[in-house]
C-alpha cells in the first residue's frame, strides 16, 4: 500500500464529518468594536458565511447547516431585523445560483409563514430548483429547536397518529434530509445552543471558538475538525 501523505489524511479527516453545523455568532460585537452599526457586522458575517460554506463543500462535507435567524431574534430592533431580512434576500440573489450549479441542495429550516411573502417565495423556489442535488446546505431562518419539535409532532397528529416514535419525530423535522450533525461549531465565545438543533444534537460534538463570526476563516474550520478527530464518541457505550 502506498504511504499516506498529509493530503490523504486531511481528506480522510473531512470524510469523518458527514454533517457540520455553525452557530454564526458575534456579528454585532464585531461591528460594535469598530463603532459601526450592528448591520455592518451582519454584512461582514455574510462574507464569512459565503467563504466558509464554499470551503466545506470543497472539502466534500456532504451536509452543512448554518443558524442565520432564530425564533428569538425577532426580539431585536425593527431596524436590525429589517437589515437581516434584506441581507438574507441578497444572499439568495447573489449566492444561490452558484451553489445550485455546484450540486448543492438548499433547504431552509424553520417556519416561513412569518416571513415576508416575497422572501418566502424565493426560498421555496430555490428549494424546488435544487431538490435533486447531492450535497445539502441547511439555512436556519426563523428557526427554533422547540418550534421544530412542536411542528413535527403537530404534523404527525394531523396525519391521525395517536402515538409516535423517536424515528417518526426525526422524519418530520426540518432537517429530515440530513443525518444528525457530527460537529457543531459556535463562534464568539458563547457556550450554549440557543435553541439550535435541540433534537439532532443528542450526540453531536461541540467546538467553541472565541473568534467572532466575521473573523472566522477556513483554517479555523480545519482547527475544529482536527480537534473533532481527537474526540472519542461513545454514544452511551464505552
Ligand atoms: C449572529 O451575531 C447573527 C445573528 C444572530 C443573526 P449576533 O448579532 O448575535 O452578534 P452578537 O452576539 O450581538 O455579537
Ligand atoms: C443564536 O445567536 C442565533 C443565531 C446565530 C442566528 P444569538 O446571538 O441570538 O443567541 P443568544 O441570544 O446569545 O443566546
Ligand atoms: Mg449573538
mmCIF file of C-alpha atoms and ligand atoms in Angstrom:
data_model
loop_
_atom_site.group_PDB
_atom_site.id
_atom_site.type_symbol
_atom_site.label_atom_id
_atom_site.label_comp_id
_atom_site.label_asym_id
_atom_site.label_seq_id
_atom_site.Cartn_x
_atom_site.Cartn_y
_atom_site.Cartn_z
ATOM 1 C CA UNK A 1 0.000 0.000 0.000
ATOM 2 C CA UNK A 2 1.320 3.436 -0.832
ATOM 3 C CA UNK A 3 2.284 5.677 2.046
ATOM 4 C CA UNK A 4 -0.418 8.022 3.242
ATOM 5 C CA UNK A 5 0.503 11.613 2.634
ATOM 6 C CA UNK A 6 -0.580 14.593 4.740
ATOM 7 C CA UNK A 7 -3.023 15.429 1.975
ATOM 8 C CA UNK A 8 -4.661 11.973 2.168
ATOM 9 C CA UNK A 9 -5.022 12.377 5.919
ATOM 10 C CA UNK A 10 -6.683 15.757 5.569
ATOM 11 C CA UNK A 11 -9.223 14.380 3.090
ATOM 12 C CA UNK A 12 -9.880 11.392 5.342
ATOM 13 C CA UNK A 13 -10.490 13.711 8.295
ATOM 14 C CA UNK A 14 -13.080 15.698 6.426
ATOM 15 C CA UNK A 15 -14.844 12.481 5.364
ATOM 16 C CA UNK A 16 -15.376 11.629 9.032
ATOM 17 C CA UNK A 17 -17.602 14.685 9.219
ATOM 18 C CA UNK A 18 -20.801 13.991 7.346
ATOM 19 C CA UNK A 19 -22.618 16.968 8.814
ATOM 20 C CA UNK A 20 -21.130 20.168 10.207
ATOM 21 C CA UNK A 21 -23.261 22.918 11.736
ATOM 22 C CA UNK A 22 -22.389 26.517 12.590
ATOM 23 C CA UNK A 23 -23.892 28.893 15.120
ATOM 24 C CA UNK A 24 -22.642 32.058 13.457
ATOM 25 C CA UNK A 25 -22.369 34.371 16.458
ATOM 26 C CA UNK A 26 -20.593 37.662 17.116
ATOM 27 C CA UNK A 27 -21.545 39.882 14.173
ATOM 28 C CA UNK A 28 -22.909 42.582 16.493
ATOM 29 C CA UNK A 29 -19.777 42.643 18.665
ATOM 30 C CA UNK A 30 -17.561 42.777 15.572
ATOM 31 C CA UNK A 31 -19.362 45.941 14.477
ATOM 32 C CA UNK A 32 -19.577 47.494 17.948
ATOM 33 C CA UNK A 33 -15.801 47.155 18.402
ATOM 34 C CA UNK A 34 -15.392 49.242 15.265
ATOM 35 C CA UNK A 35 -18.062 51.740 16.338
ATOM 36 C CA UNK A 36 -20.148 50.640 13.361
ATOM 37 C CA UNK A 37 -23.863 49.833 13.293
ATOM 38 C CA UNK A 38 -24.714 46.189 14.018
ATOM 39 C CA UNK A 39 -25.845 45.751 10.415
ATOM 40 C CA UNK A 40 -22.220 46.302 9.291
ATOM 41 C CA UNK A 41 -21.341 43.183 11.296
ATOM 42 C CA UNK A 42 -24.044 41.222 9.539
ATOM 43 C CA UNK A 43 -22.736 42.343 6.137
ATOM 44 C CA UNK A 44 -19.272 41.127 7.095
ATOM 45 C CA UNK A 45 -20.807 37.958 8.539
ATOM 46 C CA UNK A 46 -22.426 37.216 5.198
ATOM 47 C CA UNK A 47 -19.000 37.336 3.533
ATOM 48 C CA UNK A 48 -17.711 34.824 6.083
ATOM 49 C CA UNK A 49 -20.754 32.615 5.521
ATOM 50 C CA UNK A 50 -20.086 32.541 1.763
ATOM 51 C CA UNK A 51 -16.428 31.667 2.247
ATOM 52 C CA UNK A 52 -16.939 29.018 4.926
ATOM 53 C CA UNK A 53 -19.800 27.255 3.157
ATOM 54 C CA UNK A 54 -17.785 27.138 -0.070
ATOM 55 C CA UNK A 55 -14.807 25.723 1.812
ATOM 56 C CA UNK A 56 -16.863 22.984 3.492
ATOM 57 C CA UNK A 57 -18.272 21.824 0.166
ATOM 58 C CA UNK A 58 -14.811 21.928 -1.445
ATOM 59 C CA UNK A 59 -13.741 19.596 1.337
ATOM 60 C CA UNK A 60 -16.621 17.304 0.405
ATOM 61 C CA UNK A 61 -18.596 17.660 3.616
ATOM 62 C CA UNK A 62 -21.994 16.374 2.493
ATOM 63 C CA UNK A 63 -24.210 18.357 4.887
ATOM 64 C CA UNK A 64 -23.630 21.886 6.114
ATOM 65 C CA UNK A 65 -26.053 23.749 8.377
ATOM 66 C CA UNK A 66 -25.929 27.400 9.422
ATOM 67 C CA UNK A 67 -28.016 29.218 12.002
ATOM 68 C CA UNK A 68 -28.971 32.513 10.359
ATOM 69 C CA UNK A 69 -32.007 33.770 12.314
ATOM 70 C CA UNK A 70 -33.670 32.262 15.373
ATOM 71 C CA UNK A 71 -37.291 32.380 16.504
ATOM 72 C CA UNK A 72 -35.995 34.627 19.323
ATOM 73 C CA UNK A 73 -34.137 37.042 17.033
ATOM 74 C CA UNK A 74 -37.460 38.838 16.359
ATOM 75 C CA UNK A 75 -36.824 40.429 19.771
ATOM 76 C CA UNK A 76 -34.173 42.678 18.186
ATOM 77 C CA UNK A 77 -34.879 46.174 16.931
ATOM 78 C CA UNK A 78 -37.012 46.595 13.843
ATOM 79 C CA UNK A 79 -34.016 48.144 12.138
ATOM 80 C CA UNK A 80 -31.761 45.152 12.796
ATOM 81 C CA UNK A 81 -34.413 42.575 11.862
ATOM 82 C CA UNK A 82 -35.058 44.533 8.652
ATOM 83 C CA UNK A 83 -31.349 44.580 7.804
ATOM 84 C CA UNK A 84 -31.040 40.837 8.444
ATOM 85 C CA UNK A 85 -34.027 40.020 6.242
ATOM 86 C CA UNK A 86 -32.682 42.228 3.461
ATOM 87 C CA UNK A 87 -29.313 40.506 3.660
ATOM 88 C CA UNK A 88 -30.943 37.104 3.516
ATOM 89 C CA UNK A 89 -32.700 38.057 0.320
ATOM 90 C CA UNK A 90 -29.499 39.490 -1.106
ATOM 91 C CA UNK A 91 -27.695 36.286 -0.174
ATOM 92 C CA UNK A 92 -30.226 34.209 -2.107
ATOM 93 C CA UNK A 93 -29.968 36.560 -5.106
ATOM 94 C CA UNK A 94 -26.169 36.585 -5.129
ATOM 95 C CA UNK A 95 -25.100 33.118 -3.997
ATOM 96 C CA UNK A 96 -27.859 30.601 -4.552
ATOM 97 C CA UNK A 97 -27.389 30.021 -8.285
ATOM 98 C CA UNK A 98 -23.698 29.249 -7.927
ATOM 99 C CA UNK A 99 -24.386 26.757 -5.132
ATOM 100 C CA UNK A 100 -27.150 25.071 -7.121
ATOM 101 C CA UNK A 101 -24.784 24.749 -10.096
ATOM 102 C CA UNK A 102 -22.279 23.103 -7.783
ATOM 103 C CA UNK A 103 -24.798 20.359 -6.979
ATOM 104 C CA UNK A 104 -25.862 21.807 -3.621
ATOM 105 C CA UNK A 105 -29.426 21.352 -2.428
ATOM 106 C CA UNK A 106 -30.549 24.347 -0.378
ATOM 107 C CA UNK A 107 -33.098 23.790 2.374
ATOM 108 C CA UNK A 108 -34.418 26.498 4.691
ATOM 109 C CA UNK A 109 -35.108 25.198 8.194
ATOM 110 C CA UNK A 110 -37.857 26.999 10.057
ATOM 111 C CA UNK A 111 -41.323 28.470 9.744
ATOM 112 C CA UNK A 112 -41.579 30.521 6.556
ATOM 113 C CA UNK A 113 -45.111 31.741 7.310
ATOM 114 C CA UNK A 114 -43.849 34.643 9.454
ATOM 115 C CA UNK A 115 -41.506 35.918 6.726
ATOM 116 C CA UNK A 116 -42.282 38.458 4.006
ATOM 117 C CA UNK A 117 -44.137 36.603 1.218
ATOM 118 C CA UNK A 118 -41.573 37.678 -1.391
ATOM 119 C CA UNK A 119 -38.697 36.254 0.649
ATOM 120 C CA UNK A 120 -40.616 33.062 1.456
ATOM 121 C CA UNK A 121 -41.380 32.583 -2.251
ATOM 122 C CA UNK A 122 -37.702 32.969 -3.147
ATOM 123 C CA UNK A 123 -36.843 30.346 -0.533
ATOM 124 C CA UNK A 124 -39.428 27.877 -1.849
ATOM 125 C CA UNK A 125 -38.249 28.485 -5.402
ATOM 126 C CA UNK A 126 -34.612 27.730 -4.625
ATOM 127 C CA UNK A 127 -35.584 24.671 -2.580
ATOM 128 C CA UNK A 128 -37.576 23.351 -5.523
ATOM 129 C CA UNK A 129 -34.885 24.148 -8.087
ATOM 130 C CA UNK A 130 -32.196 22.366 -6.102
ATOM 131 C CA UNK A 131 -34.179 19.432 -4.705
ATOM 132 C CA UNK A 132 -32.346 16.754 -6.700
ATOM 133 C CA UNK A 133 -28.844 17.964 -5.849
ATOM 134 C CA UNK A 134 -26.389 15.848 -3.912
ATOM 135 C CA UNK A 135 -24.842 17.962 -1.117
ATOM 136 C CA UNK A 136 -27.096 19.745 1.378
ATOM 137 C CA UNK A 137 -26.937 23.275 2.750
ATOM 138 C CA UNK A 138 -29.492 23.854 5.503
ATOM 139 C CA UNK A 139 -30.042 27.522 6.305
ATOM 140 C CA UNK A 140 -31.979 28.038 9.538
ATOM 141 C CA UNK A 141 -34.247 31.091 9.251
ATOM 142 C CA UNK A 142 -36.966 31.789 11.802
ATOM 143 C CA UNK A 143 -35.775 28.510 13.255
ATOM 144 C CA UNK A 144 -36.082 27.285 16.828
ATOM 145 C CA UNK A 145 -35.413 23.751 18.029
ATOM 146 C CA UNK A 146 -38.503 23.703 20.245
ATOM 147 C CA UNK A 147 -40.660 25.130 17.490
ATOM 148 C CA UNK A 148 -39.326 22.437 15.140
ATOM 149 C CA UNK A 149 -40.254 19.585 17.511
ATOM 150 C CA UNK A 150 -43.729 21.057 18.087
ATOM 151 C CA UNK A 151 -44.153 21.390 14.306
ATOM 152 C CA UNK A 152 -43.060 17.749 13.789
ATOM 153 C CA UNK A 153 -45.475 16.413 16.430
ATOM 154 C CA UNK A 154 -48.358 18.500 15.080
ATOM 155 C CA UNK A 155 -47.756 17.180 11.573
ATOM 156 C CA UNK A 156 -47.974 13.609 12.936
ATOM 157 C CA UNK A 157 -51.196 14.449 14.801
ATOM 158 C CA UNK A 158 -52.603 15.905 11.596
ATOM 159 C CA UNK A 159 -51.962 12.527 9.955
ATOM 160 C CA UNK A 160 -54.119 10.941 12.630
ATOM 161 C CA UNK A 161 -51.310 9.425 14.691
ATOM 162 C CA UNK A 162 -52.232 8.628 18.316
ATOM 163 C CA UNK A 163 -48.677 7.754 19.393
ATOM 164 C CA UNK A 164 -45.289 8.495 17.871
ATOM 165 C CA UNK A 165 -41.751 7.074 17.933
ATOM 166 C CA UNK A 166 -38.420 8.912 18.005
ATOM 167 C CA UNK A 167 -37.894 7.923 14.354
ATOM 168 C CA UNK A 168 -41.293 9.417 13.466
ATOM 169 C CA UNK A 169 -40.257 12.719 15.018
ATOM 170 C CA UNK A 170 -36.832 12.695 13.314
ATOM 171 C CA UNK A 171 -38.541 12.089 9.981
ATOM 172 C CA UNK A 172 -40.732 15.195 10.378
ATOM 173 C CA UNK A 173 -38.002 17.606 11.476
ATOM 174 C CA UNK A 174 -36.947 20.336 9.052
ATOM 175 C CA UNK A 175 -33.575 18.565 8.829
ATOM 176 C CA UNK A 176 -35.012 15.185 7.789
ATOM 177 C CA UNK A 177 -32.860 15.108 4.636
ATOM 178 C CA UNK A 178 -29.602 15.201 6.669
ATOM 179 C CA UNK A 179 -28.072 12.898 9.298
ATOM 180 C CA UNK A 180 -27.659 14.353 12.803
ATOM 181 C CA UNK A 181 -24.720 16.789 12.980
ATOM 182 C CA UNK A 182 -21.344 15.302 13.906
ATOM 183 C CA UNK A 183 -19.874 18.638 14.854
ATOM 184 C CA UNK A 184 -21.487 21.900 15.973
ATOM 185 C CA UNK A 185 -19.235 24.963 15.954
ATOM 186 C CA UNK A 186 -20.183 28.148 17.794
ATOM 187 C CA UNK A 187 -18.158 31.322 17.471
ATOM 188 C CA UNK A 188 -17.835 34.411 19.689
ATOM 189 C CA UNK A 189 -17.076 32.549 22.901
ATOM 190 C CA UNK A 190 -20.653 31.718 23.895
ATOM 191 C CA UNK A 191 -21.091 28.143 25.033
ATOM 192 C CA UNK A 192 -24.783 27.440 24.574
ATOM 193 C CA UNK A 193 -27.161 26.054 21.940
ATOM 194 C CA UNK A 194 -29.615 28.981 21.872
ATOM 195 C CA UNK A 195 -32.440 26.710 20.671
ATOM 196 C CA UNK A 196 -30.422 25.226 17.773
ATOM 197 C CA UNK A 197 -30.948 21.600 16.655
ATOM 198 C CA UNK A 198 -32.125 20.501 20.112
ATOM 199 C CA UNK A 199 -33.257 17.049 18.987
ATOM 200 C CA UNK A 200 -30.476 16.433 16.465
ATOM 201 C CA UNK A 201 -27.629 17.450 18.804
ATOM 202 C CA UNK A 202 -28.165 14.497 21.170
ATOM 203 C CA UNK A 203 -24.727 13.040 20.346
ATOM 204 C CA UNK A 204 -23.055 15.878 18.472
ATOM 205 C CA UNK A 205 -19.581 17.063 19.383
ATOM 206 C CA UNK A 206 -19.291 20.752 20.258
ATOM 207 C CA UNK A 207 -16.493 23.130 19.386
ATOM 208 C CA UNK A 208 -16.332 26.699 20.655
ATOM 209 C CA UNK A 209 -14.182 29.402 19.138
ATOM 210 C CA UNK A 210 -13.532 32.780 20.743
ATOM 211 C CA UNK A 211 -13.292 34.361 17.301
ATOM 212 C CA UNK A 212 -16.215 36.498 16.232
ATOM 213 C CA UNK A 213 -18.021 35.079 13.181
ATOM 214 C CA UNK A 214 -16.808 37.806 10.760
ATOM 215 C CA UNK A 215 -13.208 36.881 11.729
ATOM 216 C CA UNK A 216 -13.703 33.123 11.326
ATOM 217 C CA UNK A 217 -11.665 31.549 8.484
ATOM 218 C CA UNK A 218 -11.313 28.220 6.667
ATOM 219 C CA UNK A 219 -8.219 27.469 8.754
ATOM 220 C CA UNK A 220 -10.439 27.781 11.855
ATOM 221 C CA UNK A 221 -12.672 25.094 10.310
ATOM 222 C CA UNK A 222 -9.548 22.926 9.893
ATOM 223 C CA UNK A 223 -8.683 23.508 13.555
ATOM 224 C CA UNK A 224 -12.163 22.498 14.674
ATOM 225 C CA UNK A 225 -12.025 19.330 12.585
ATOM 226 C CA UNK A 226 -8.561 18.458 13.902
ATOM 227 C CA UNK A 227 -9.996 18.795 17.403
ATOM 228 C CA UNK A 228 -13.049 16.738 16.441
ATOM 229 C CA UNK A 229 -10.758 13.924 15.239
ATOM 230 C CA UNK A 230 -9.305 13.611 18.750
ATOM 231 C CA UNK A 231 -12.752 13.065 20.301
ATOM 232 C CA UNK A 232 -13.909 9.616 21.339
ATOM 233 C CA UNK A 233 -17.595 9.334 20.508
ATOM 234 C CA UNK A 234 -19.187 6.780 22.765
ATOM 235 C CA UNK A 235 -22.953 7.054 22.208
ATOM 236 C CA UNK A 236 -23.524 5.733 25.717
ATOM 237 C CA UNK A 237 -21.178 2.779 25.206
ATOM 238 C CA UNK A 238 -17.544 2.719 26.291
HETATM 239 C C1 LIG B 1 -25.051 36.498 14.999
HETATM 240 O O1 LIG B 1 -24.429 37.615 15.512
HETATM 241 C C2 LIG B 1 -26.053 36.806 13.925
HETATM 242 C C3 LIG B 1 -27.453 36.626 14.344
HETATM 243 C C4 LIG B 1 -27.863 36.213 15.493
HETATM 244 C C5 LIG B 1 -28.453 36.975 13.359
HETATM 245 P P1 LIG B 1 -25.089 38.499 16.660
HETATM 246 O O2 LIG B 1 -25.880 39.569 16.005
HETATM 247 O O3 LIG B 1 -25.830 37.651 17.618
HETATM 248 O O4 LIG B 1 -23.796 39.102 17.333
HETATM 249 P P2 LIG B 1 -23.589 39.437 18.859
HETATM 250 O O5 LIG B 1 -23.817 38.187 19.638
HETATM 251 O O6 LIG B 1 -24.571 40.517 19.213
HETATM 252 O O7 LIG B 1 -22.170 39.901 18.923
HETATM 253 C C1 LIG B 2 -28.067 32.412 18.058
HETATM 254 O O1 LIG B 2 -27.367 33.540 18.410
HETATM 255 C C2 LIG B 2 -28.829 32.634 16.784
HETATM 256 C C3 LIG B 2 -28.031 32.770 15.573
HETATM 257 C C4 LIG B 2 -26.737 32.663 15.481
HETATM 258 C C5 LIG B 2 -28.789 33.045 14.389
HETATM 259 P P1 LIG B 2 -27.943 34.639 19.404
HETATM 260 O O2 LIG B 2 -26.913 35.687 19.456
HETATM 261 O O3 LIG B 2 -29.306 35.042 19.004
HETATM 262 O O4 LIG B 2 -28.046 33.818 20.763
HETATM 263 P P2 LIG B 2 -28.004 34.329 22.257
HETATM 264 O O5 LIG B 2 -29.069 35.390 22.385
HETATM 265 O O6 LIG B 2 -26.641 34.892 22.525
HETATM 266 O O7 LIG B 2 -28.261 33.104 23.092
HETATM 267 MG MG1 LIG B 3 -25.259 36.776 19.370
#
